[in-house]
């Protein structure tokens, strides 16, 4: 059994994916070819959002989103501590300071109460220039946006939704990626909607933000390629990856359902044995990971291994305890729930073509 099986997906859809790639090889427009536009439009339609602006990867998408909000050296941005490093790295990359927030024990997502505490603490210091909140749809489950939006509005802070893992999730009929003022995602192969290399996108209803990102992703271009009005970067989605994503997006809604079938199977099988991930009423997860909590994680991992089931740990170290952020002065005990999770989580194999009884 494989933890994530990309080869089965390819075999099942090989003819169409091959023909998409062949098209690009024939027209030869490898950078910003017609498939890029087409994919952006199709994804925007699927998400019911005005703009999808693709870029080179999910980390760049976060950096671009923060740049569009004017985040710069000396600013502060809030994000969860129990997430993939790129969430906070994007903040630090721009010379801003991440302020971390604790997690919820049942959903593993950012805790709204801890969020408000950290905002209050930050704004009580006149030196701190708090610019934005980054939320993460961890393991595929949208964060608690009804509560988070209320807090963001109260303090007039924009939300950047890191939906690298969340694409395909929903709250009611609203799609993950559209809960922030700006959403970001990744098409890294192992994400719910993945390509065959690196890829990412920024998602927004704002015409202004979309315009800025479109400029920033090609060296801050103005009226044309050789007219530069901003310091940007080179961060584009390859045409071949866009072509592959067109085919992957077509099968994506069904794949999210298949992933939910696997999650239901796990729930029935292991519900009595471990703390399983909670999906709040009205929420849909895209199950980027299926993550349980076990008091003796190593024993449980060993047991699964004996049955031929591979397991992984996402994430073993909270970001406030990473060496790179040592100078920020956090210590063990600062975020007890997130620390508990990082010590006890264990992820089971998850992909749409996992064969379960
Ligand atoms: C994967 C991931 C990213 C970064 O995406 P890349 O495409 O690998 O740069 C950012 N945030 C989260 C939560 C992720 O899981």
mmCIF file of C-alpha atoms and ligand atoms in Angstrom:
data_model
loop_
_atom_site.group_PDB
_atom_site.id
_atom_site.type_symbol
_atom_site.label_atom_id
_atom_site.label_comp_id
_atom_site.label_asym_id
_atom_site.label_seq_id
_atom_site.Cartn_x
_atom_site.Cartn_y
_atom_site.Cartn_z
ATOM 1 C CA UNK A 1 0.000 0.000 0.000
ATOM 2 C CA UNK A 2 1.247 3.501 -0.853
ATOM 3 C CA UNK A 3 0.745 6.596 1.302
ATOM 4 C CA UNK A 4 -0.229 8.679 -1.737
ATOM 5 C CA UNK A 5 -0.638 6.871 -5.050
ATOM 6 C CA UNK A 6 -0.220 9.249 -7.993
ATOM 7 C CA UNK A 7 0.554 6.463 -10.461
ATOM 8 C CA UNK A 8 -2.943 4.909 -10.282
ATOM 9 C CA UNK A 9 -4.488 8.276 -11.008
ATOM 10 C CA UNK A 10 -2.210 8.701 -14.008
ATOM 11 C CA UNK A 11 -2.983 5.214 -15.346
ATOM 12 C CA UNK A 12 -6.718 5.832 -15.081
ATOM 13 C CA UNK A 13 -6.572 9.125 -16.982
ATOM 14 C CA UNK A 14 -3.430 8.554 -19.027
ATOM 15 C CA UNK A 15 -4.888 9.071 -22.491
ATOM 16 C CA UNK A 16 -6.342 12.494 -21.747
ATOM 17 C CA UNK A 17 -3.342 13.716 -19.737
ATOM 18 C CA UNK A 18 -0.921 12.571 -22.454
ATOM 19 C CA UNK A 19 -2.951 14.312 -25.112
ATOM 20 C CA UNK A 20 -2.987 17.562 -23.078
ATOM 21 C CA UNK A 21 0.809 17.438 -22.750
ATOM 22 C CA UNK A 22 1.207 16.612 -26.456
ATOM 23 C CA UNK A 23 -0.893 19.652 -27.409
ATOM 24 C CA UNK A 24 1.520 21.925 -25.565
ATOM 25 C CA UNK A 25 4.556 20.271 -27.149
ATOM 26 C CA UNK A 26 2.963 20.886 -30.527
ATOM 27 C CA UNK A 27 2.053 24.557 -30.084
ATOM 28 C CA UNK A 28 5.267 25.244 -28.171
ATOM 29 C CA UNK A 29 4.055 28.153 -26.029
ATOM 30 C CA UNK A 30 5.670 26.816 -22.865
ATOM 31 C CA UNK A 31 5.442 30.060 -20.892
ATOM 32 C CA UNK A 32 1.996 31.646 -20.439
ATOM 33 C CA UNK A 33 0.484 29.551 -23.224
ATOM 34 C CA UNK A 34 -3.289 29.380 -23.789
ATOM 35 C CA UNK A 35 -3.768 26.532 -21.266
ATOM 36 C CA UNK A 36 -2.706 28.849 -18.426
ATOM 37 C CA UNK A 37 -5.577 31.240 -19.109
ATOM 38 C CA UNK A 38 -7.985 28.408 -19.693
ATOM 39 C CA UNK A 39 -7.062 26.706 -16.418
ATOM 40 C CA UNK A 40 -7.289 29.944 -14.439
ATOM 41 C CA UNK A 41 -10.779 30.538 -15.843
ATOM 42 C CA UNK A 42 -11.931 26.961 -15.199
ATOM 43 C CA UNK A 43 -10.645 27.004 -11.625
ATOM 44 C CA UNK A 44 -12.287 30.387 -11.006
ATOM 45 C CA UNK A 45 -15.546 28.938 -12.279
ATOM 46 C CA UNK A 46 -15.238 25.861 -10.042
ATOM 47 C CA UNK A 47 -14.554 28.085 -7.017
ATOM 48 C CA UNK A 48 -17.207 30.689 -7.981
ATOM 49 C CA UNK A 49 -14.635 33.456 -7.622
ATOM 50 C CA UNK A 50 -13.743 36.357 -9.894
ATOM 51 C CA UNK A 51 -9.999 35.816 -10.300
ATOM 52 C CA UNK A 52 -7.514 32.972 -10.195
ATOM 53 C CA UNK A 53 -3.966 34.130 -10.965
ATOM 54 C CA UNK A 54 -1.567 31.198 -11.268
ATOM 55 C CA UNK A 55 2.076 31.285 -10.202
ATOM 56 C CA UNK A 56 5.070 28.984 -9.720
ATOM 57 C CA UNK A 57 4.187 27.364 -6.368
ATOM 58 C CA UNK A 58 2.139 27.727 -3.181
ATOM 59 C CA UNK A 59 4.918 29.483 -1.294
ATOM 60 C CA UNK A 60 5.189 32.189 -3.955
ATOM 61 C CA UNK A 61 1.395 32.490 -3.892
ATOM 62 C CA UNK A 62 1.605 33.391 -0.189
ATOM 63 C CA UNK A 63 4.444 35.863 -0.769
ATOM 64 C CA UNK A 64 2.563 37.456 -3.692
ATOM 65 C CA UNK A 65 -0.620 37.758 -1.608
ATOM 66 C CA UNK A 66 1.251 39.433 1.258
ATOM 67 C CA UNK A 67 3.038 41.760 -1.206
ATOM 68 C CA UNK A 68 -0.330 42.754 -2.674
ATOM 69 C CA UNK A 69 -1.428 43.722 0.853
ATOM 70 C CA UNK A 70 1.715 45.845 1.203
ATOM 71 C CA UNK A 71 3.354 43.657 3.870
ATOM 72 C CA UNK A 72 6.971 44.722 4.225
ATOM 73 C CA UNK A 73 10.031 44.827 6.473
ATOM 74 C CA UNK A 74 9.060 45.483 10.090
ATOM 75 C CA UNK A 75 5.372 44.528 9.750
ATOM 76 C CA UNK A 76 3.677 41.757 11.698
ATOM 77 C CA UNK A 77 1.397 38.993 10.359
ATOM 78 C CA UNK A 78 -0.501 36.406 12.409
ATOM 79 C CA UNK A 79 -0.599 32.687 11.493
ATOM 80 C CA UNK A 80 -1.067 29.294 13.142
ATOM 81 C CA UNK A 81 1.955 27.524 14.635
ATOM 82 C CA UNK A 82 0.726 24.028 13.697
ATOM 83 C CA UNK A 83 1.116 24.128 9.907
ATOM 84 C CA UNK A 84 3.655 23.608 7.136
ATOM 85 C CA UNK A 85 6.657 25.915 7.430
ATOM 86 C CA UNK A 86 5.925 27.840 4.189
ATOM 87 C CA UNK A 87 2.974 29.620 5.852
ATOM 88 C CA UNK A 88 5.276 31.500 8.232
ATOM 89 C CA UNK A 89 8.283 31.476 5.929
ATOM 90 C CA UNK A 90 6.409 33.706 3.458
ATOM 91 C CA UNK A 91 5.948 36.291 6.241
ATOM 92 C CA UNK A 92 9.600 36.170 7.299
ATOM 93 C CA UNK A 93 10.774 36.174 3.673
ATOM 94 C CA UNK A 94 9.342 39.689 3.312
ATOM 95 C CA UNK A 95 11.125 40.814 6.471
ATOM 96 C CA UNK A 96 7.921 40.795 8.504
ATOM 97 C CA UNK A 97 7.471 39.008 11.833
ATOM 98 C CA UNK A 98 5.135 36.041 12.276
ATOM 99 C CA UNK A 99 3.012 36.020 15.434
ATOM 100 C CA UNK A 100 1.770 32.515 16.147
ATOM 101 C CA UNK A 101 -1.637 31.262 17.223
ATOM 102 C CA UNK A 102 -2.661 28.027 18.974
ATOM 103 C CA UNK A 103 -4.833 25.293 17.422
ATOM 104 C CA UNK A 104 -8.136 23.579 18.173
ATOM 105 C CA UNK A 105 -7.810 20.104 19.622
ATOM 106 C CA UNK A 106 -10.594 18.525 17.510
ATOM 107 C CA UNK A 107 -10.116 20.102 14.047
ATOM 108 C CA UNK A 108 -6.351 20.933 14.308
ATOM 109 C CA UNK A 109 -7.135 24.311 12.752
ATOM 110 C CA UNK A 110 -6.358 27.783 14.085
ATOM 111 C CA UNK A 111 -8.199 28.515 17.362
ATOM 112 C CA UNK A 112 -10.317 31.718 17.107
ATOM 113 C CA UNK A 113 -9.966 32.438 20.841
ATOM 114 C CA UNK A 114 -6.178 32.253 20.657
ATOM 115 C CA UNK A 115 -6.321 34.403 17.504
ATOM 116 C CA UNK A 116 -8.130 37.197 19.320
ATOM 117 C CA UNK A 117 -5.742 36.974 22.285
ATOM 118 C CA UNK A 118 -2.731 37.304 19.993
ATOM 119 C CA UNK A 119 -4.287 40.236 18.119
ATOM 120 C CA UNK A 120 -5.025 42.031 21.417
ATOM 121 C CA UNK A 121 -1.472 41.405 22.579
ATOM 122 C CA UNK A 122 0.009 42.643 19.297
ATOM 123 C CA UNK A 123 -2.017 45.845 19.092
ATOM 124 C CA UNK A 124 -1.325 46.725 22.730
ATOM 125 C CA UNK A 125 2.289 47.315 21.639
ATOM 126 C CA UNK A 126 2.541 50.626 19.741
ATOM 127 C CA UNK A 127 5.710 49.362 18.005
ATOM 128 C CA UNK A 128 3.816 46.547 16.308
ATOM 129 C CA UNK A 129 2.388 47.128 12.844
ATOM 130 C CA UNK A 130 -0.125 44.295 12.504
ATOM 131 C CA UNK A 131 -1.034 43.886 8.830
ATOM 132 C CA UNK A 132 -2.910 40.622 8.219
ATOM 133 C CA UNK A 133 -4.010 37.182 9.375
ATOM 134 C CA UNK A 134 -2.987 34.041 7.485
ATOM 135 C CA UNK A 135 -5.377 31.148 8.107
ATOM 136 C CA UNK A 136 -4.626 27.582 6.993
ATOM 137 C CA UNK A 137 -7.137 24.939 5.879
ATOM 138 C CA UNK A 138 -5.082 22.233 7.522
ATOM 139 C CA UNK A 139 -5.264 18.687 6.143
ATOM 140 C CA UNK A 140 -8.107 19.783 3.821
ATOM 141 C CA UNK A 141 -10.573 21.156 6.372
ATOM 142 C CA UNK A 142 -11.575 24.827 6.026
ATOM 143 C CA UNK A 143 -10.725 26.795 9.171
ATOM 144 C CA UNK A 144 -13.527 28.196 11.336
ATOM 145 C CA UNK A 145 -14.282 31.140 9.007
ATOM 146 C CA UNK A 146 -17.577 32.237 10.560
ATOM 147 C CA UNK A 147 -15.677 32.986 13.807
ATOM 148 C CA UNK A 148 -12.430 34.139 12.185
ATOM 149 C CA UNK A 149 -14.165 36.578 9.815
ATOM 150 C CA UNK A 150 -15.957 38.206 12.746
ATOM 151 C CA UNK A 151 -12.631 38.758 14.531
ATOM 152 C CA UNK A 152 -10.875 39.983 11.364
ATOM 153 C CA UNK A 153 -13.654 42.524 10.745
ATOM 154 C CA UNK A 154 -13.610 43.682 14.362
ATOM 155 C CA UNK A 155 -9.895 44.545 14.096
ATOM 156 C CA UNK A 156 -10.079 45.523 10.386
ATOM 157 C CA UNK A 157 -7.478 42.963 9.350
ATOM 158 C CA UNK A 158 -7.446 41.252 5.943
ATOM 159 C CA UNK A 159 -7.408 37.439 5.821
ATOM 160 C CA UNK A 160 -5.041 35.510 3.572
ATOM 161 C CA UNK A 161 -6.382 31.963 3.329
ATOM 162 C CA UNK A 162 -3.611 29.414 2.807
ATOM 163 C CA UNK A 163 -5.651 26.774 0.978
ATOM 164 C CA UNK A 164 -2.636 24.766 -0.241
ATOM 165 C CA UNK A 165 -4.212 21.732 1.414
ATOM 166 C CA UNK A 166 -7.785 22.984 1.425
ATOM 167 C CA UNK A 167 -8.819 23.133 -2.226
ATOM 168 C CA UNK A 168 -11.954 21.013 -2.694
ATOM 169 C CA UNK A 169 -13.203 21.697 0.841
ATOM 170 C CA UNK A 170 -16.367 23.664 1.555
ATOM 171 C CA UNK A 171 -18.459 25.371 4.224
ATOM 172 C CA UNK A 172 -22.031 25.074 3.006
ATOM 173 C CA UNK A 173 -21.774 25.776 -0.704
ATOM 174 C CA UNK A 174 -18.805 28.168 -0.377
ATOM 175 C CA UNK A 175 -15.514 26.758 -1.599
ATOM 176 C CA UNK A 176 -12.211 26.678 0.258
ATOM 177 C CA UNK A 177 -9.837 29.239 -1.213
ATOM 178 C CA UNK A 178 -12.570 31.892 -1.270
ATOM 179 C CA UNK A 179 -12.892 32.583 2.484
ATOM 180 C CA UNK A 180 -9.992 35.012 2.691
ATOM 181 C CA UNK A 181 -9.756 38.454 1.153
ATOM 182 C CA UNK A 182 -7.038 36.673 -0.794
ATOM 183 C CA UNK A 183 -6.711 32.896 -1.049
ATOM 184 C CA UNK A 184 -3.610 30.969 -2.057
ATOM 185 C CA UNK A 185 -3.079 27.386 -3.127
ATOM 186 C CA UNK A 186 -0.437 24.915 -4.265
ATOM 187 C CA UNK A 187 -0.471 22.338 -7.053
ATOM 188 C CA UNK A 188 2.464 20.375 -5.610
ATOM 189 C CA UNK A 189 1.840 16.761 -6.736
ATOM 190 C CA UNK A 190 0.723 15.485 -3.315
ATOM 191 C CA UNK A 191 -1.854 18.245 -2.681
ATOM 192 C CA UNK A 192 -5.534 17.458 -3.322
ATOM 193 C CA UNK A 193 -5.331 19.195 -6.735
ATOM 194 C CA UNK A 194 -1.767 18.506 -7.855
ATOM 195 C CA UNK A 195 0.176 18.786 -11.103
ATOM 196 C CA UNK A 196 3.359 16.973 -12.163
ATOM 197 C CA UNK A 197 5.797 19.509 -10.782
ATOM 198 C CA UNK A 198 5.469 22.796 -8.896
ATOM 199 C CA UNK A 199 2.534 25.149 -9.293
ATOM 200 C CA UNK A 200 0.388 27.553 -7.327
ATOM 201 C CA UNK A 201 -2.304 30.213 -7.545
ATOM 202 C CA UNK A 202 -3.731 33.286 -5.897
ATOM 203 C CA UNK A 203 -7.535 33.460 -5.602
ATOM 204 C CA UNK A 204 -9.487 36.687 -5.133
ATOM 205 C CA UNK A 205 -12.664 38.621 -5.905
ATOM 206 C CA UNK A 206 -10.702 41.884 -5.921
ATOM 207 C CA UNK A 207 -9.891 43.304 -9.389
ATOM 208 C CA UNK A 208 -7.168 45.428 -7.845
ATOM 209 C CA UNK A 209 -5.408 42.539 -6.093
ATOM 210 C CA UNK A 210 -5.607 40.406 -9.268
ATOM 211 C CA UNK A 211 -4.008 43.219 -11.294
ATOM 212 C CA UNK A 212 -1.180 43.650 -8.784
ATOM 213 C CA UNK A 213 -0.465 39.886 -8.663
ATOM 214 C CA UNK A 214 -0.484 39.650 -12.476
ATOM 215 C CA UNK A 215 2.155 42.378 -12.521
ATOM 216 C CA UNK A 216 4.228 40.977 -9.644
ATOM 217 C CA UNK A 217 4.445 37.460 -11.106
ATOM 218 C CA UNK A 218 6.248 38.821 -14.194
ATOM 219 C CA UNK A 219 8.883 41.125 -12.716
ATOM 220 C CA UNK A 220 6.439 43.859 -11.729
ATOM 221 C CA UNK A 221 5.535 44.576 -15.308
ATOM 222 C CA UNK A 222 3.509 47.649 -16.258
ATOM 223 C CA UNK A 223 1.993 48.145 -19.691
ATOM 224 C CA UNK A 224 4.214 45.454 -21.200
ATOM 225 C CA UNK A 225 7.122 43.136 -20.569
ATOM 226 C CA UNK A 226 9.736 45.883 -20.829
ATOM 227 C CA UNK A 227 7.902 48.452 -18.733
ATOM 228 C CA UNK A 228 8.503 47.775 -15.051
ATOM 229 C CA UNK A 229 6.598 49.504 -12.274
ATOM 230 C CA UNK A 230 7.222 47.234 -9.257
ATOM 231 C CA UNK A 231 9.896 44.960 -7.843
ATOM 232 C CA UNK A 232 8.267 41.608 -8.488
ATOM 233 C CA UNK A 233 9.503 38.107 -9.214
ATOM 234 C CA UNK A 234 9.491 35.447 -11.892
ATOM 235 C CA UNK A 235 6.675 33.196 -10.727
ATOM 236 C CA UNK A 236 4.588 31.658 -13.480
ATOM 237 C CA UNK A 237 2.752 28.358 -13.870
ATOM 238 C CA UNK A 238 4.307 26.350 -16.734
ATOM 239 C CA UNK A 239 1.930 25.784 -19.640
ATOM 240 C CA UNK A 240 2.503 22.008 -19.441
ATOM 241 C CA UNK A 241 1.459 22.017 -15.789
ATOM 242 C CA UNK A 242 -1.638 24.090 -16.618
ATOM 243 C CA UNK A 243 -2.532 21.567 -19.334
ATOM 244 C CA UNK A 244 -2.201 18.685 -16.865
ATOM 245 C CA UNK A 245 -4.253 20.632 -14.306
ATOM 246 C CA UNK A 246 -7.068 21.131 -16.840
ATOM 247 C CA UNK A 247 -7.519 17.365 -16.927
ATOM 248 C CA UNK A 248 -7.015 16.979 -13.160
ATOM 249 C CA UNK A 249 -9.604 19.677 -12.433
ATOM 250 C CA UNK A 250 -12.150 17.860 -14.596
ATOM 251 C CA UNK A 251 -11.950 14.778 -12.352
ATOM 252 C CA UNK A 252 -11.386 16.725 -9.126
ATOM 253 C CA UNK A 253 -14.970 16.921 -7.765
ATOM 254 C CA UNK A 254 -15.292 13.148 -8.077
ATOM 255 C CA UNK A 255 -11.902 12.659 -6.434
ATOM 256 C CA UNK A 256 -12.946 14.763 -3.440
ATOM 257 C CA UNK A 257 -15.949 12.438 -3.062
ATOM 258 C CA UNK A 258 -13.707 9.377 -3.289
ATOM 259 C CA UNK A 259 -11.433 10.829 -0.598
ATOM 260 C CA UNK A 260 -14.491 11.335 1.598
ATOM 261 C CA UNK A 261 -15.377 7.679 1.026
ATOM 262 C CA UNK A 262 -11.948 6.674 2.360
ATOM 263 C CA UNK A 263 -12.423 9.020 5.349
ATOM 264 C CA UNK A 264 -15.814 7.386 6.117
ATOM 265 C CA UNK A 265 -14.181 3.985 6.001
ATOM 266 C CA UNK A 266 -11.484 5.098 8.464
ATOM 267 C CA UNK A 267 -14.127 6.595 10.727
ATOM 268 C CA UNK A 268 -16.068 3.333 10.924
ATOM 269 C CA UNK A 269 -12.951 1.251 11.349
ATOM 270 C CA UNK A 270 -10.962 3.338 13.849
ATOM 271 C CA UNK A 271 -13.577 5.555 15.502
ATOM 272 C CA UNK A 272 -13.498 3.559 18.737
ATOM 273 C CA UNK A 273 -9.711 3.364 18.921
ATOM 274 C CA UNK A 274 -8.310 6.834 18.288
ATOM 275 C CA UNK A 275 -9.233 10.494 18.301
ATOM 276 C CA UNK A 276 -10.207 11.029 14.675
ATOM 277 C CA UNK A 277 -10.399 14.401 12.877
ATOM 278 C CA UNK A 278 -13.648 16.260 13.521
ATOM 279 C CA UNK A 279 -15.462 17.811 10.574
ATOM 280 C CA UNK A 280 -17.920 20.416 11.923
ATOM 281 C CA UNK A 281 -21.547 20.363 10.745
ATOM 282 C CA UNK A 282 -21.830 21.898 7.258
ATOM 283 C CA UNK A 283 -18.085 21.629 6.566
ATOM 284 C CA UNK A 284 -16.565 19.391 3.875
ATOM 285 C CA UNK A 285 -12.911 18.369 3.991
ATOM 286 C CA UNK A 286 -10.900 17.535 0.881
ATOM 287 C CA UNK A 287 -8.741 15.243 3.072
ATOM 288 C CA UNK A 288 -5.287 16.350 2.004
ATOM 289 C CA UNK A 289 -4.293 14.177 4.966
ATOM 290 C CA UNK A 290 -6.260 11.839 7.240
ATOM 291 C CA UNK A 291 -4.774 12.562 10.627
ATOM 292 C CA UNK A 292 -5.587 10.879 13.927
ATOM 293 C CA UNK A 293 -4.369 11.606 17.443
ATOM 294 C CA UNK A 294 -2.928 8.756 19.520
ATOM 295 C CA UNK A 295 -1.509 8.913 23.038
ATOM 296 C CA UNK A 296 1.259 6.457 22.127
ATOM 297 C CA UNK A 297 1.939 7.364 18.528
ATOM 298 C CA UNK A 298 4.985 5.160 18.012
ATOM 299 C CA UNK A 299 3.173 1.988 19.101
ATOM 300 C CA UNK A 300 0.249 2.810 16.830
ATOM 301 C CA UNK A 301 2.559 3.494 13.864
ATOM 302 C CA UNK A 302 4.268 0.158 14.505
ATOM 303 C CA UNK A 303 0.935 -1.644 14.621
ATOM 304 C CA UNK A 304 -0.110 -0.118 11.278
ATOM 305 C CA UNK A 305 3.283 -0.992 9.780
ATOM 306 C CA UNK A 306 2.755 -4.639 10.799
ATOM 307 C CA UNK A 307 -0.489 -4.604 8.815
ATOM 308 C CA UNK A 308 1.355 -3.138 5.825
ATOM 309 C CA UNK A 309 -0.157 0.331 6.265
ATOM 310 C CA UNK A 310 2.367 3.195 5.987
ATOM 311 C CA UNK A 311 1.945 6.265 8.220
ATOM 312 C CA UNK A 312 3.492 9.738 8.286
ATOM 313 C CA UNK A 313 3.758 12.561 10.823
ATOM 314 C CA UNK A 314 2.591 16.048 9.810
ATOM 315 C CA UNK A 315 3.947 18.064 11.653
ATOM 316 C CA UNK A 316 6.412 16.956 14.295
ATOM 317 C CA UNK A 317 7.562 20.453 15.276
ATOM 318 C CA UNK A 318 5.398 23.527 15.776
ATOM 319 C CA UNK A 319 6.696 26.589 13.960
ATOM 320 C CA UNK A 320 7.225 28.624 17.149
ATOM 321 C CA UNK A 321 9.779 25.966 18.168
ATOM 322 C CA UNK A 322 11.656 25.823 14.853
ATOM 323 C CA UNK A 323 15.316 26.896 15.054
ATOM 324 C CA UNK A 324 14.750 29.555 12.378
ATOM 325 C CA UNK A 325 12.359 31.446 14.690
ATOM 326 C CA UNK A 326 14.451 31.084 17.850
ATOM 327 C CA UNK A 327 15.132 34.834 17.956
ATOM 328 C CA UNK A 328 11.392 35.494 18.361
ATOM 329 C CA UNK A 329 11.683 34.192 21.922
ATOM 330 C CA UNK A 330 8.935 31.572 21.988
ATOM 331 C CA UNK A 331 9.242 28.563 24.268
ATOM 332 C CA UNK A 332 7.680 25.172 24.823
ATOM 333 C CA UNK A 333 4.367 25.630 26.635
ATOM 334 C CA UNK A 334 3.384 28.789 24.737
ATOM 335 C CA UNK A 335 0.829 26.952 22.574
ATOM 336 C CA UNK A 336 -0.160 23.812 24.480
ATOM 337 C CA UNK A 337 -2.772 22.429 22.086
ATOM 338 C CA UNK A 338 -0.581 22.797 18.995
ATOM 339 C CA UNK A 339 2.334 21.246 20.898
ATOM 340 C CA UNK A 340 0.149 18.350 22.025
ATOM 341 C CA UNK A 341 -0.924 17.769 18.421
ATOM 342 C CA UNK A 342 2.632 17.859 17.075
ATOM 343 C CA UNK A 343 3.550 15.219 19.682
ATOM 344 C CA UNK A 344 0.597 12.907 18.984
ATOM 345 C CA UNK A 345 -0.668 13.183 15.389
ATOM 346 C CA UNK A 346 -0.287 10.382 12.878
ATOM 347 C CA UNK A 347 -1.500 10.463 9.261
ATOM 348 C CA UNK A 348 -2.875 7.434 7.411
ATOM 349 C CA UNK A 349 -2.677 6.787 3.655
ATOM 350 C CA UNK A 350 -5.093 9.005 1.733
ATOM 351 C CA UNK A 351 -5.768 9.288 -1.979
ATOM 352 C CA UNK A 352 -8.885 8.910 -4.140
ATOM 353 C CA UNK A 353 -7.965 5.455 -5.465
ATOM 354 C CA UNK A 354 -7.212 3.804 -2.129
ATOM 355 C CA UNK A 355 -8.967 0.431 -2.186
ATOM 356 C CA UNK A 356 -10.968 -0.081 1.001
ATOM 357 C CA UNK A 357 -13.440 -2.871 1.669
HETATM 358 C C1 LIG B 1 2.364 22.799 0.516
HETATM 359 C C2 LIG B 1 2.019 23.963 1.336
HETATM 360 C C3 LIG B 1 2.504 25.243 1.036
HETATM 361 C C4 LIG B 1 3.538 25.511 -0.016
HETATM 362 O O1 LIG B 1 3.236 25.076 -1.292
HETATM 363 P P1 LIG B 1 4.441 24.805 -2.338
HETATM 364 O O2 LIG B 1 3.710 24.691 -3.638
HETATM 365 O O3 LIG B 1 5.098 23.527 -1.934
HETATM 366 O O4 LIG B 1 5.343 25.964 -2.311
HETATM 367 C C5 LIG B 1 2.073 26.301 1.807
HETATM 368 N N1 LIG B 1 1.233 26.116 2.837
HETATM 369 C C6 LIG B 1 0.754 24.896 3.167
HETATM 370 C C7 LIG B 1 -0.187 24.777 4.311
HETATM 371 C C8 LIG B 1 1.145 23.780 2.435
HETATM 372 O O5 LIG B 1 0.677 22.571 2.786
#
